[in-house]
Amino acid sequence: MIQEERRLAVLRAIVEDYVATEEPVGSKALVERHGLGVSPATVRNDMAALEDEGYIAQPHTSAGRIPTDKGYRLFVDRLTTVKPLSSAERRAITTFLDGAVDIDDVVQRSVRLLSQLTRQVAVVQYPTLSGSTVRHVELVVLGPERMLAVLILSSGRVEQRIVEVPVPLGDDALAALRSRVLLAAVGQRIAEAMAALGELAPDPEELPPGAPSVVPGADPRTVAAVVDVLLEAMSDERSDQRVAVGGAANLARFGDSFDTAVRPLLEALEEHVVLLKLIGEAGSGGLVTVRIGAEGPYEQLASTSVVSTGYGPGGGALASLGIVGPTRMDYPSTMAAVRAVAGYVSRILDES
Amino acid sequence: MIQEERRLAVLRAIVEDYVATEEPVGSKALVERHGLGVSPATVRNDMAALEDEGYIAQPHTSAGRIPTDKGYRLFVDRLTTVKPLSSAERRAITTFLDGAVDIDDVVQRSVRLLSQLTRQVAVVQYPTLSGSTVRHVELVVLGPERMLAVLILSSGRVEQRIVEVPVPLGDDALAALRSRVLLAAVGQRIAEAMAALGELAPDPEELPPGAPSVVPGADPRTVAAVVDVLLEAMSDERSDQRVAVGGAANLARFGDSFDTAVRPLLEALEEHVVLLKLIGEAGSGGLVTVRIGAEGPYEQLASTSVVSTGYGPGGGALASLGIVGPTRMDYPSTMAAVRAVAGYVSRILDES
DNA sequence: GCCTGGCACTCCCGAACGTCGAGTGCCAAG
DNA sequence: CTTGGCACTCGACGTTCGGGAGTGCCAGGC
């Protein structure tokens, strides 16, 4: 059907014009700006049909049309042509990210980069513990009853904890404990390492005080203290929920609808758990997820959209990143930027 | 002079009313709400005098008066009565901060607490390296050519770095290097530790390849690599410039003047260097600094004020914290909250 | 069957206008 | 120095009123 195609072209034109001008677009302006070879009246008929189907709406009678969430959805799913980044943007990504010195720096630079590229609020999750493997564990004696446990993960993250030990360890016992821990944890994924470590330290209260330790020469309570701290570091929910946020100044461009859009979003930006949930359902390997307006779980964010994806070594979804902005945004460019940054960050993680 | 005192009372009343109502305050409302025992006409005369001296201004003829920056300044310097925190607020501070597990957690909780207490944007600087002393240094062998250097500071911060060593160390050499490093650094302030460490590793290029090392059994280049990494960790400017920001949602209450006030502030919140400069010139030991409107170095923040102070073990100024808000703010309460949080955080640092 | 020009209709937007009231400045009297 | 009175100013608010953009619908043409 030829009219069917034209209708979609009209919808695309409406979305593009509305995103560019932020004003309801009328039939006359449409035919002028886009080279549809038909008259305004014809476009009006198409618009009426599109409105019946719920893709566009009028703010009030005798105003132009604006896309609905459903309209944006159709646009994103079927009408976007892949929009390659400009060479300046590519260059910006490489120069921006190549100077990063560690994983935290990568995340912070990414969030800045992403907010500048998209001119939206950017959100980048720090790599989660749970997706990575244990690269090394070190135990350091700080004093007679204090030790430091250091946990180094494949994602480049280093966690350290102070341990208060009830019974000091001799050198031999320390070496034994160290090798046992390394054997149990190194190379394993977090979940497996936790299981293996757990076996090293049976609940000390179930043992008689003088019972033989799993680790020769080390008091079982000391072993348990060390293991507990390591387990705690591995299961630290706080560090799984860390996110970096940037570009809040871009909210100033929201223009209208301060109360309905900006305020709830500002509040959400403080709630890292909420942000994680927003950008969390992300595809991986170049797949970008778009959540438009009321499709999301938060009523108050009904006029915001989320564009997100996963990143991680090998393109896996170790963590998520994305942007939050008004439903009225330039989806093709934004999606391209999100995909590109995620890809580049993943490659950096591959190398390190 | 009795009139002089009344004039100050009038100024105080104007500031208090304007802060409470956000509206220009007129002579009649003043006498009604505050118990000044004079007529509106008298107050009008006083107001005219205050206006001549630059303490208050009218937005337009026949409107009420609002305080100028100069008026707020006088109010803060001479008219504020110390306003003790409510017991609920005291309780909030203790319950909020007592659950903190490490220094980062303390900072993050503080920023949240402070923004909720003051209903403003809170800024807390992470404790600087430069103000603290070295508590411990640990060197850990990760592999034949990789080591991990861990630096533990009196502020509770732990820095770790991976070292690539050109020549592997034997056990004895490692022990020797470790004890030399500890001797040089532990207990010293950062600057002194850096100087002492520097002497351990003379520039290796000036030495003949086989020259005797300062550390018996260790190749001078390896020693230099380790020392370099430690020095780098100690002089890390990035970590001196870390700040936590919270309560941006409170900007929504700015009400009017979005473009002139909120937008520049949102931009400033992303620039951590700017924030540090804003809250940086802070007094210590219970002294709270207030910078009102255009007194600050940034023209664009002419309608914002900064209330800040230092904190650190023993009440010293290891780092700064404070809030940023509209010039029209409740200075007495805000100053009390800032002082109380800084004091409590300092005490936490004392204990750990 | 679909496109098109014409036409009446709707309704937002901005300007102009008038009214209201809060607040002021000034003056003369206490 | 204070006070009551009084005329005046000026923004806030509501109303009115064209202008114009845009629509829906209809009848005619391809």
PDB file of N, CA and C in Angstrom, chain A residues 11-42:
ATOM      1  N   LEU A  11       4.569  10.279   9.860  1.00  0.00           N
ATOM      2  CA  LEU A  11       4.887  10.135  11.275  1.00  0.00           C
ATOM      3  C   LEU A  11       6.351  10.459  11.532  1.00  0.00           C
ATOM      4  N   ARG A  12       7.212   9.903  10.693  1.00  0.00           N
ATOM      5  CA  ARG A  12       8.638  10.188  10.864  1.00  0.00           C
ATOM      6  C   ARG A  12       8.883  11.694  10.770  1.00  0.00           C
ATOM      7  N   ALA A  13       8.268  12.323   9.775  1.00  0.00           N
ATOM      8  CA  ALA A  13       8.477  13.759   9.603  1.00  0.00           C
ATOM      9  C   ALA A  13       7.985  14.532  10.825  1.00  0.00           C
ATOM     10  N   ILE A  14       6.856  14.111  11.366  1.00  0.00           N
ATOM     11  CA  ILE A  14       6.328  14.793  12.556  1.00  0.00           C
ATOM     12  C   ILE A  14       7.300  14.655  13.716  1.00  0.00           C
ATOM     13  N   VAL A  15       7.786  13.448  13.933  1.00  0.00           N
ATOM     14  CA  VAL A  15       8.724  13.237  15.043  1.00  0.00           C
ATOM     15  C   VAL A  15       9.960  14.104  14.844  1.00  0.00           C
ATOM     16  N   GLU A  16      10.513  14.058  13.651  1.00  0.00           N
ATOM     17  CA  GLU A  16      11.755  14.803  13.420  1.00  0.00           C
ATOM     18  C   GLU A  16      11.536  16.307  13.603  1.00  0.00           C
ATOM     19  N   ASP A  17      10.444  16.803  13.048  1.00  0.00           N
ATOM     20  CA  ASP A  17      10.192  18.237  13.174  1.00  0.00           C
ATOM     21  C   ASP A  17       9.929  18.629  14.617  1.00  0.00           C
ATOM     22  N   TYR A  18       9.151  17.801  15.295  1.00  0.00           N
ATOM     23  CA  TYR A  18       8.811  18.161  16.664  1.00  0.00           C
ATOM     24  C   TYR A  18      10.044  18.143  17.554  1.00  0.00           C
ATOM     25  N   VAL A  19      10.901  17.170  17.349  1.00  0.00           N
ATOM     26  CA  VAL A  19      12.134  17.107  18.130  1.00  0.00           C
ATOM     27  C   VAL A  19      12.997  18.337  17.853  1.00  0.00           C
ATOM     28  N   ALA A  20      13.005  18.760  16.600  1.00  0.00           N
ATOM     29  CA  ALA A  20      13.863  19.885  16.240  1.00  0.00           C
ATOM     30  C   ALA A  20      13.301  21.211  16.739  1.00  0.00           C
ATOM     31  N   THR A  21      11.993  21.396  16.621  1.00  0.00           N
ATOM     32  CA  THR A  21      11.418  22.714  16.896  1.00  0.00           C
ATOM     33  C   THR A  21      10.764  22.810  18.261  1.00  0.00           C
ATOM     34  N   GLU A  22      10.448  21.669  18.865  1.00  0.00           N
ATOM     35  CA  GLU A  22       9.740  21.647  20.141  1.00  0.00           C
ATOM     36  C   GLU A  22       8.351  22.264  20.052  1.00  0.00           C
ATOM     37  N   GLU A  23       7.820  22.355  18.846  1.00  0.00           N
ATOM     38  CA  GLU A  23       6.467  22.898  18.711  1.00  0.00           C
ATOM     39  C   GLU A  23       5.590  21.938  17.922  1.00  0.00           C
ATOM     40  N   PRO A  24       4.312  21.922  18.256  1.00  0.00           N
ATOM     41  CA  PRO A  24       3.397  21.073  17.493  1.00  0.00           C
ATOM     42  C   PRO A  24       3.524  21.387  16.006  1.00  0.00           C
ATOM     43  N   VAL A  25       3.498  20.358  15.184  1.00  0.00           N
ATOM     44  CA  VAL A  25       3.742  20.593  13.765  1.00  0.00           C
ATOM     45  C   VAL A  25       2.448  20.414  12.972  1.00  0.00           C
ATOM     46  N   GLY A  26       2.209  21.354  12.085  1.00  0.00           N
ATOM     47  CA  GLY A  26       0.996  21.369  11.284  1.00  0.00           C
ATOM     48  C   GLY A  26       1.213  20.814   9.893  1.00  0.00           C
ATOM     49  N   SER A  27       0.105  20.603   9.205  1.00  0.00           N
ATOM     50  CA  SER A  27       0.193  19.942   7.911  1.00  0.00           C
ATOM     51  C   SER A  27       0.960  20.781   6.891  1.00  0.00           C
ATOM     52  N   LYS A  28       0.727  22.052   6.922  1.00  0.00           N
ATOM     53  CA  LYS A  28       1.355  22.904   5.911  1.00  0.00           C
ATOM     54  C   LYS A  28       2.882  22.918   6.070  1.00  0.00           C
ATOM     55  N   ALA A  29       3.328  23.145   7.300  1.00  0.00           N
ATOM     56  CA  ALA A  29       4.765  23.186   7.546  1.00  0.00           C
ATOM     57  C   ALA A  29       5.418  21.868   7.130  1.00  0.00           C
ATOM     58  N   LEU A  30       4.683  20.784   7.342  1.00  0.00           N
ATOM     59  CA  LEU A  30       5.235  19.472   7.018  1.00  0.00           C
ATOM     60  C   LEU A  30       5.573  19.336   5.536  1.00  0.00           C
ATOM     61  N   VAL A  31       4.596  19.628   4.695  1.00  0.00           N
ATOM     62  CA  VAL A  31       4.847  19.454   3.259  1.00  0.00           C
ATOM     63  C   VAL A  31       5.927  20.407   2.770  1.00  0.00           C
ATOM     64  N   GLU A  32       6.005  21.561   3.419  1.00  0.00           N
ATOM     65  CA  GLU A  32       7.045  22.488   2.978  1.00  0.00           C
ATOM     66  C   GLU A  32       8.437  21.978   3.325  1.00  0.00           C
ATOM     67  N   ARG A  33       8.585  21.523   4.538  1.00  0.00           N
ATOM     68  CA  ARG A  33       9.937  21.189   4.973  1.00  0.00           C
ATOM     69  C   ARG A  33      10.413  19.829   4.484  1.00  0.00           C
ATOM     70  N   HIS A  34       9.498  18.891   4.352  1.00  0.00           N
ATOM     71  CA  HIS A  34       9.902  17.587   3.838  1.00  0.00           C
ATOM     72  C   HIS A  34       9.340  17.462   2.434  1.00  0.00           C
ATOM     73  N   GLY A  35      10.026  16.751   1.603  1.00  0.00           N
ATOM     74  CA  GLY A  35       9.603  16.713   0.199  1.00  0.00           C
ATOM     75  C   GLY A  35       8.528  15.695  -0.107  1.00  0.00           C
ATOM     76  N   LEU A  36       7.537  15.550   0.808  1.00  0.00           N
ATOM     77  CA  LEU A  36       6.428  14.668   0.449  1.00  0.00           C
ATOM     78  C   LEU A  36       5.681  15.322  -0.701  1.00  0.00           C
ATOM     79  N   GLY A  37       5.448  14.570  -1.742  1.00  0.00           N
ATOM     80  CA  GLY A  37       4.878  15.217  -2.922  1.00  0.00           C
ATOM     81  C   GLY A  37       3.369  15.316  -2.926  1.00  0.00           C
ATOM     82  N   VAL A  38       2.792  15.614  -1.783  1.00  0.00           N
ATOM     83  CA  VAL A  38       1.329  15.707  -1.731  1.00  0.00           C
ATOM     84  C   VAL A  38       0.910  17.034  -1.104  1.00  0.00           C
ATOM     85  N   SER A  39      -0.358  17.282  -1.105  1.00  0.00           N
ATOM     86  CA  SER A  39      -0.857  18.560  -0.590  1.00  0.00           C
ATOM     87  C   SER A  39      -1.123  18.477   0.908  1.00  0.00           C
ATOM     88  N   PRO A  40      -1.183  19.617   1.549  1.00  0.00           N
ATOM     89  CA  PRO A  40      -1.494  19.635   2.983  1.00  0.00           C
ATOM     90  C   PRO A  40      -2.768  18.885   3.320  1.00  0.00           C
ATOM     91  N   ALA A  41      -3.773  19.008   2.479  1.00  0.00           N
ATOM     92  CA  ALA A  41      -5.040  18.341   2.784  1.00  0.00           C
ATOM     93  C   ALA A  41      -4.849  16.838   2.906  1.00  0.00           C
ATOM     94  N   THR A  42      -4.059  16.278   1.991  1.00  0.00           N
ATOM     95  CA  THR A  42      -3.795  14.838   2.046  1.00  0.00           C
ATOM     96  C   THR A  42      -3.096  14.477   3.347  1.00  0.00           C
TER      97      THR A  42
END
